[in-house]
Amino acid sequence: MKFFLFNLGHFRCWNRSIWISLASLSLLLSMSCREPHQVTIAVIPRTSGSLLWEPAHRGAQDAAEEIGAQIYWNAPTREDDVAGQIALIEHVVAGDYQGLVLAPNQSLALITPVRRALAHGLPLVIISSPLPVPAGNNLSYILNDEEEGGRIAARRVAQLLHGRGTIAILGIDPDVKGIMLRVESFERYLAQNEPDIHIIERHTGSFNVPHEQEVAEEALAAHPDLDAIVTLMWPSARGAMSTIDNNPGRFKAKVLSFDPEDLSFSSPSLDSVVVQNTRMMGNLAVKLIHAKLSGKAIPAITTLEPVLITRANANSEEIRHMTTMDWNPGWNLSHTP
């Protein structure tokens, strides 16, 4: 009887050892078959589905394909949805992401979430418009040259008006530093170089098109002989174009805008647009984060010049490449957690 009990205990120990060994072997096999952890970089623009930001998506995807990474692309549904953008940043900080590319839709409100992301050790590249947070360590900037954009617009207005006339500026947004830089540069260039061009109206802007149309109507009613309207955001341009086009023969003002939603030039009052190279921004930002993760030194600030687009060059190969919203067929690197 004792012999039987001894052997039964021995059998049980032996059986348990087999199961432990099999479980260990299974774990090792599953680990050996698992794919290596893939780098995922989050890209959060001000909004999506527009000519301004979808090229950034394409640029980021092209870079991700080149370096073997994944892109998590998400954005607020409106450019003025600051709370929505902050929530997306917090999601990325709490998730399994190795880098963040951000186009901030407000200067001051984004400071705290950006600093929180940096405190978590997340490499971060700000694109388009700067924040009042100095570059360094894990923070880099790829910025639109807003001052050059202002000068480009001023030179176009001077050419359009032959050096003499009146203009209105609509869509000023004090919460976006890039917009303030472009309007200051625009006004400075005219003051220094075009003394016979006078700015007679200045208005802040919003992303509410009906409201922007009311602003344009009031400006044109007060100055029906206005020669040009410069709009610093696209809703202001839509409001101005609608007012002019719906009153044929009454107003002669031509519209020059920044950050268009399309390049159809369907409005006869639209003269030209100044466009950021967001495709290049998205591409370079993803590559900078990859370089940072690889232990390489990266530039603190990179500046890209915007481009003036008119009816004459809107369909050129260079412009179509810069503003394309097409993605690689059959392969979408974006994913949603």
Short mmCIF file of C-alpha atoms in Angstrom, two decimals:
data_model
loop_
_atom_site.label_atom_id
_atom_site.label_comp_id
_atom_site.label_asym_id
_atom_site.label_seq_id
_atom_site.Cartn_x
_atom_site.Cartn_y
_atom_site.Cartn_z
CA MET A 1 0.00 0.00 0.00
CA LYS A 2 2.80 2.42 0.86
CA PHE A 3 4.55 1.47 -2.36
CA PHE A 4 1.41 2.30 -4.33
CA LEU A 5 1.02 5.68 -2.65
CA PHE A 6 4.64 6.56 -3.26
CA ASN A 7 4.36 5.74 -6.94
CA LEU A 8 1.07 7.64 -7.26
CA GLY A 9 2.71 10.77 -5.82
CA HIS A 10 5.67 10.28 -8.11
CA PHE A 11 3.31 9.93 -11.07
CA ARG A 12 1.49 13.12 -10.13
CA CYS A 13 4.75 15.08 -9.88
CA TRP A 14 5.92 13.71 -13.17
CA ASN A 15 2.60 14.55 -14.86
CA ARG A 16 2.71 18.11 -13.50
CA SER A 17 6.27 18.55 -14.78
CA ILE A 18 5.17 17.52 -18.26
CA TRP A 19 2.39 20.09 -18.29
CA ILE A 20 4.71 22.84 -17.08
CA SER A 21 7.23 21.95 -19.78
CA LEU A 22 4.56 21.88 -22.47
CA ALA A 23 3.19 25.24 -21.36
CA SER A 24 6.66 26.76 -21.38
CA LEU A 25 7.35 25.37 -24.84
CA SER A 26 4.05 26.77 -26.12
CA LEU A 27 4.88 30.21 -24.71
CA LEU A 28 8.32 30.19 -26.30
CA LEU A 29 6.87 29.15 -29.66
CA SER A 30 4.24 31.89 -29.55
CA MET A 31 6.89 34.47 -28.68
CA SER A 32 9.13 33.33 -31.50
CA CYS A 33 6.23 33.54 -33.99
CA ARG A 34 5.05 36.97 -32.86
CA GLU A 35 5.86 39.87 -35.16
CA PRO A 36 8.26 42.48 -33.80
CA HIS A 37 6.55 45.54 -32.30
CA GLN A 38 5.79 47.99 -35.09
CA VAL A 39 6.25 51.70 -34.56
CA THR A 40 2.96 53.58 -34.63
CA ILE A 41 3.02 57.35 -35.04
CA ALA A 42 -0.11 59.39 -34.34
CA VAL A 43 -0.93 62.30 -36.66
CA ILE A 44 -3.54 64.79 -35.44
CA PRO A 45 -4.23 67.71 -37.81
CA ARG A 46 -6.62 70.59 -37.10
CA THR A 47 -9.35 68.77 -39.04
CA SER A 48 -9.59 66.25 -41.86
CA GLY A 49 -11.21 65.89 -45.26
CA SER A 50 -9.89 69.20 -46.58
CA LEU A 51 -7.36 70.30 -49.17
CA LEU A 52 -5.21 71.71 -46.39
CA TRP A 53 -4.90 68.54 -44.29
CA GLU A 54 -5.51 65.48 -46.47
CA PRO A 55 -2.20 66.06 -48.33
CA ALA A 56 -0.52 65.86 -44.91
CA HIS A 57 -2.17 62.45 -44.52
CA ARG A 58 -0.74 61.31 -47.84
CA GLY A 59 2.71 62.63 -46.95
CA ALA A 60 2.67 60.86 -43.59
CA GLN A 61 1.56 57.61 -45.22
CA ASP A 62 4.32 57.81 -47.82
CA ALA A 63 6.90 58.25 -45.07
CA ALA A 64 5.43 55.43 -42.99
CA GLU A 65 5.59 53.08 -45.96
CA GLU A 66 9.22 54.00 -46.48
CA ILE A 67 10.31 53.40 -42.88
CA GLY A 68 7.99 50.47 -42.11
CA ALA A 69 5.79 52.23 -39.56
CA GLN A 70 2.05 52.65 -39.05
CA ILE A 71 0.05 55.88 -38.94
CA TYR A 72 -2.84 56.55 -36.59
CA TRP A 73 -4.71 59.44 -38.22
CA ASN A 74 -7.51 61.22 -36.40
CA ALA A 75 -8.77 64.79 -36.17
CA PRO A 76 -11.61 66.96 -34.89
CA THR A 77 -14.53 67.43 -37.24
CA ARG A 78 -14.10 71.22 -37.07
CA GLU A 79 -11.00 73.41 -36.97
CA ASP A 80 -12.32 75.26 -33.94
CA ASP A 81 -12.95 72.10 -31.89
CA VAL A 82 -10.17 72.66 -29.37
CA ALA A 83 -11.63 70.28 -26.78
CA GLY A 84 -11.83 67.52 -29.39
CA GLN A 85 -8.19 67.93 -30.34
CA ILE A 86 -7.11 67.91 -26.70
CA ALA A 87 -9.06 64.67 -26.14
CA LEU A 88 -7.26 63.05 -29.08
CA ILE A 89 -3.87 64.10 -27.70
CA GLU A 90 -4.75 62.63 -24.30
CA HIS A 91 -5.78 59.39 -26.00
CA VAL A 92 -2.41 59.19 -27.74
CA VAL A 93 -0.49 59.96 -24.54
CA ALA A 94 -2.32 57.14 -22.74
CA GLY A 95 -1.96 54.67 -25.61
CA ASP A 96 0.75 52.61 -27.27
CA TYR A 97 2.19 55.19 -29.64
CA GLN A 98 5.82 56.01 -30.29
CA GLY A 99 5.42 59.56 -31.61
CA LEU A 100 2.95 62.36 -32.26
CA VAL A 101 2.59 64.81 -35.15
CA LEU A 102 0.26 67.67 -34.27
CA ALA A 103 -1.16 70.67 -36.15
CA PRO A 104 -2.56 72.74 -33.25
CA ASN A 105 -5.85 74.52 -33.80
CA GLN A 106 -5.26 76.96 -30.96
CA SER A 107 -2.09 78.42 -29.49
CA LEU A 108 -2.65 78.73 -25.75
CA ALA A 109 -5.08 75.87 -25.04
CA LEU A 110 -2.72 73.27 -26.53
CA ILE A 111 0.26 74.16 -24.32
CA THR A 112 -0.72 71.94 -21.38
CA PRO A 113 -1.57 68.76 -23.37
CA VAL A 114 1.62 69.17 -25.41
CA ARG A 115 3.72 69.49 -22.27
CA ARG A 116 1.95 66.43 -20.83
CA ALA A 117 2.87 64.44 -23.94
CA LEU A 118 6.49 65.56 -23.64
CA ALA A 119 6.53 64.65 -19.95
CA HIS A 120 5.57 61.10 -20.94
CA GLY A 121 8.63 60.94 -23.19
CA LEU A 122 6.69 61.05 -26.45
CA PRO A 123 8.64 62.50 -29.40
CA LEU A 124 6.47 65.27 -30.82
CA VAL A 125 6.59 67.33 -34.02
CA ILE A 126 4.37 70.41 -34.33
CA ILE A 127 3.48 71.26 -37.92
CA SER A 128 2.07 74.33 -39.66
CA SER A 129 1.63 76.86 -36.84
CA PRO A 130 3.88 77.23 -33.76
CA LEU A 131 3.06 77.04 -30.07
CA PRO A 132 4.66 79.16 -27.34
CA VAL A 133 6.66 76.12 -26.23
CA PRO A 134 10.39 76.16 -27.09
CA ALA A 135 11.80 73.43 -29.31
CA GLY A 136 14.27 71.01 -27.80
CA ASN A 137 14.62 67.51 -26.41
CA ASN A 138 11.58 65.67 -27.82
CA LEU A 139 9.87 68.67 -29.42
CA SER A 140 10.52 69.86 -32.98
CA TYR A 141 8.69 72.16 -35.37
CA ILE A 142 7.98 71.99 -39.09
CA LEU A 143 6.37 75.34 -39.78
CA ASN A 144 4.74 77.13 -42.64
CA ASP A 145 6.69 80.30 -43.40
CA GLU A 146 3.83 82.62 -42.50
CA GLU A 147 5.89 85.76 -42.95
CA GLU A 148 6.77 84.77 -46.50
CA GLY A 149 3.11 83.88 -47.04
CA GLY A 150 2.16 87.41 -46.01
CA ARG A 151 4.68 88.85 -48.43
CA ILE A 152 3.48 86.57 -51.25
CA ALA A 153 -0.08 87.79 -50.71
CA ALA A 154 1.02 91.43 -50.54
CA ARG A 155 2.99 91.17 -53.79
CA ARG A 156 0.00 89.54 -55.51
CA VAL A 157 -2.34 92.29 -54.31
CA ALA A 158 0.10 94.95 -55.52
CA GLN A 159 0.25 93.27 -58.92
CA LEU A 160 -3.52 92.89 -59.06
CA LEU A 161 -4.18 96.55 -58.16
CA HIS A 162 -1.23 97.97 -60.14
CA GLY A 163 0.10 99.55 -56.96
CA ARG A 164 -2.99 101.59 -56.08
CA GLY A 165 -6.31 100.81 -54.40
CA THR A 166 -8.21 99.80 -51.27
CA ILE A 167 -8.44 96.45 -49.54
CA ALA A 168 -10.15 94.74 -46.60
CA ILE A 169 -8.65 92.00 -44.44
CA LEU A 170 -11.06 89.37 -43.09
CA GLY A 171 -10.57 86.25 -40.99
CA ILE A 172 -8.06 87.52 -38.44
CA ASP A 173 -7.79 84.94 -35.64
CA PRO A 174 -5.73 86.02 -32.59
CA ASP A 175 -5.82 82.45 -31.23
CA VAL A 176 -3.74 81.06 -34.11
CA LYS A 177 -0.21 82.42 -34.07
CA GLY A 178 0.42 81.53 -37.71
CA ILE A 179 -2.50 83.67 -38.87
CA MET A 180 -1.26 86.62 -36.84
CA LEU A 181 2.23 86.25 -38.31
CA ARG A 182 0.90 86.26 -41.86
CA VAL A 183 -1.32 89.33 -41.40
CA GLU A 184 1.48 91.29 -39.67
CA SER A 185 3.87 90.43 -42.51
CA PHE A 186 1.25 91.34 -45.13
CA GLU A 187 0.59 94.75 -43.61
CA ARG A 188 4.28 95.45 -43.04
CA TYR A 189 5.16 94.71 -46.66
CA LEU A 190 2.45 97.01 -48.00
CA ALA A 191 3.43 99.82 -45.60
CA GLN A 192 7.07 99.58 -46.66
CA ASN A 193 6.62 99.04 -50.39
CA GLU A 194 3.14 100.03 -51.54
CA PRO A 195 2.13 103.39 -50.01
CA ASP A 196 -0.81 103.83 -52.39
CA ILE A 197 -2.56 100.64 -51.30
CA HIS A 198 -4.72 101.30 -48.25
CA ILE A 199 -6.25 98.83 -45.81
CA ILE A 200 -9.63 100.31 -44.88
CA GLU A 201 -11.31 97.33 -43.14
CA ARG A 202 -10.03 94.71 -40.68
CA HIS A 203 -12.22 92.01 -39.15
CA THR A 204 -11.68 88.97 -36.96
CA GLY A 205 -12.94 85.69 -38.39
CA SER A 206 -14.68 82.50 -37.40
CA PHE A 207 -15.40 79.12 -38.95
CA ASN A 208 -19.08 80.02 -39.31
CA VAL A 209 -19.62 80.72 -43.03
CA PRO A 210 -23.00 82.51 -42.67
CA HIS A 211 -21.45 84.83 -40.11
CA GLU A 212 -18.48 85.47 -42.37
CA GLN A 213 -20.86 86.28 -45.21
CA GLU A 214 -22.55 88.87 -43.00
CA VAL A 215 -19.15 90.42 -42.24
CA ALA A 216 -18.31 90.58 -45.95
CA GLU A 217 -21.70 92.08 -46.78
CA GLU A 218 -21.20 94.82 -44.19
CA ALA A 219 -17.68 95.60 -45.41
CA LEU A 220 -18.76 95.79 -49.05
CA ALA A 221 -21.87 97.83 -48.23
CA ALA A 222 -19.67 100.37 -46.47
CA HIS A 223 -17.09 100.33 -49.29
CA PRO A 224 -18.75 99.22 -52.55
CA ASP A 225 -15.69 100.31 -54.55
CA LEU A 226 -13.37 98.06 -52.57
CA ASP A 227 -10.69 96.67 -54.89
CA ALA A 228 -9.64 93.50 -53.08
CA ILE A 229 -10.45 91.35 -50.05
CA VAL A 230 -7.70 89.31 -48.40
CA THR A 231 -9.07 86.47 -46.26
CA LEU A 232 -6.83 84.69 -43.78
CA MET A 233 -9.09 81.64 -43.45
CA TRP A 234 -11.30 79.86 -45.97
CA PRO A 235 -14.74 80.43 -44.34
CA SER A 236 -14.08 84.16 -44.68
CA ALA A 237 -13.22 83.63 -48.35
CA ARG A 238 -16.45 81.70 -48.92
CA GLY A 239 -18.45 84.49 -47.30
CA ALA A 240 -16.77 87.15 -49.43
CA MET A 241 -17.07 85.20 -52.70
CA SER A 242 -20.74 84.47 -52.07
CA THR A 243 -21.48 88.14 -51.44
CA ILE A 244 -19.67 89.33 -54.58
CA ASP A 245 -20.90 86.56 -56.88
CA ASN A 246 -24.53 87.00 -55.79
CA ASN A 247 -24.37 90.70 -56.69
CA PRO A 248 -22.99 90.75 -60.26
CA GLY A 249 -22.02 94.21 -61.42
CA ARG A 250 -22.36 95.74 -57.96
CA PHE A 251 -18.97 94.84 -56.46
CA LYS A 252 -15.62 94.63 -58.22
CA ALA A 253 -13.45 93.29 -55.37
CA LYS A 254 -11.22 90.31 -56.07
CA VAL A 255 -10.60 87.76 -53.33
CA LEU A 256 -7.20 86.44 -52.33
CA SER A 257 -7.25 83.77 -49.62
CA PHE A 258 -5.14 81.43 -47.55
CA ASP A 259 -5.70 77.73 -46.76
CA PRO A 260 -8.36 76.86 -49.38
CA GLU A 261 -10.66 73.84 -49.19
CA ASP A 262 -10.47 73.29 -52.94
CA LEU A 263 -8.78 74.61 -56.06
CA SER A 264 -11.74 74.62 -58.41
CA PHE A 265 -11.68 78.40 -58.94
CA SER A 266 -15.41 78.10 -59.65
CA SER A 267 -16.02 81.57 -58.21
CA PRO A 268 -15.25 84.35 -60.70
CA SER A 269 -14.29 86.64 -57.80
CA LEU A 270 -11.49 84.36 -56.54
CA ASP A 271 -8.13 85.56 -57.81
CA SER A 272 -5.62 83.35 -56.01
CA VAL A 273 -4.81 81.37 -52.88
CA VAL A 274 -1.70 80.92 -50.74
CA VAL A 275 -1.29 77.25 -49.83
CA GLN A 276 0.86 75.53 -47.22
CA ASN A 277 2.87 72.48 -48.28
CA THR A 278 1.25 70.20 -45.73
CA ARG A 279 2.12 67.09 -47.72
CA MET A 280 5.79 67.78 -47.16
CA MET A 281 5.10 68.66 -43.52
CA GLY A 282 3.44 65.31 -42.86
CA ASN A 283 6.19 63.41 -44.65
CA LEU A 284 9.09 65.15 -42.89
CA ALA A 285 7.42 64.99 -39.48
CA VAL A 286 7.07 61.20 -39.57
CA LYS A 287 10.67 60.85 -40.73
CA LEU A 288 11.89 63.15 -37.95
CA ILE A 289 10.15 61.06 -35.31
CA HIS A 290 11.64 57.88 -36.78
CA ALA A 291 15.09 59.48 -36.74
CA LYS A 292 14.58 60.55 -33.13
CA LEU A 293 13.55 57.03 -32.12
CA SER A 294 16.70 55.77 -33.85
CA GLY A 295 18.87 58.02 -31.68
CA LYS A 296 19.73 60.51 -34.43
CA ALA A 297 19.96 64.27 -34.03
CA ILE A 298 17.12 66.17 -35.69
CA PRO A 299 16.63 69.89 -36.42
CA ALA A 300 14.67 71.88 -33.87
CA ILE A 301 12.84 74.01 -36.46
CA THR A 302 12.24 73.45 -40.17
CA THR A 303 10.43 76.07 -42.26
CA LEU A 304 8.64 75.43 -45.56
CA GLU A 305 7.54 78.14 -47.97
CA PRO A 306 3.89 78.31 -49.05
CA VAL A 307 2.95 78.57 -52.71
CA LEU A 308 0.75 81.03 -54.59
CA ILE A 309 -1.83 79.20 -56.69
CA THR A 310 -3.76 80.91 -59.46
CA ARG A 311 -5.91 79.73 -62.33
CA ALA A 312 -2.76 79.66 -64.44
CA ASN A 313 -0.85 77.10 -62.37
CA ALA A 314 -3.61 75.24 -60.46
CA ASN A 315 -3.39 72.20 -62.75
CA SER A 316 0.38 72.07 -63.01
CA GLU A 317 2.18 68.87 -62.03
CA GLU A 318 3.93 70.60 -59.11
CA ILE A 319 0.70 71.90 -57.59
CA ARG A 320 -1.21 68.67 -58.14
CA HIS A 321 1.56 66.71 -56.40
CA MET A 322 1.62 69.10 -53.45
CA THR A 323 -2.14 69.17 -52.96
CA THR A 324 -3.12 65.61 -53.87
CA MET A 325 -5.61 63.90 -51.56
CA ASP A 326 -5.22 60.48 -53.23
CA TRP A 327 -3.76 57.59 -51.24
CA ASN A 328 -2.03 54.42 -52.35
CA PRO A 329 -4.77 52.13 -53.70
CA GLY A 330 -5.45 49.05 -51.61
CA TRP A 331 -3.30 50.06 -48.66
CA ASN A 332 -4.32 52.37 -45.88
CA LEU A 333 -1.77 52.70 -43.11
CA SER A 334 -4.18 54.52 -40.84
CA HIS A 335 -5.90 52.59 -38.12
CA THR A 336 -8.25 53.31 -35.28
CA PRO A 337 -7.60 51.80 -31.85
#
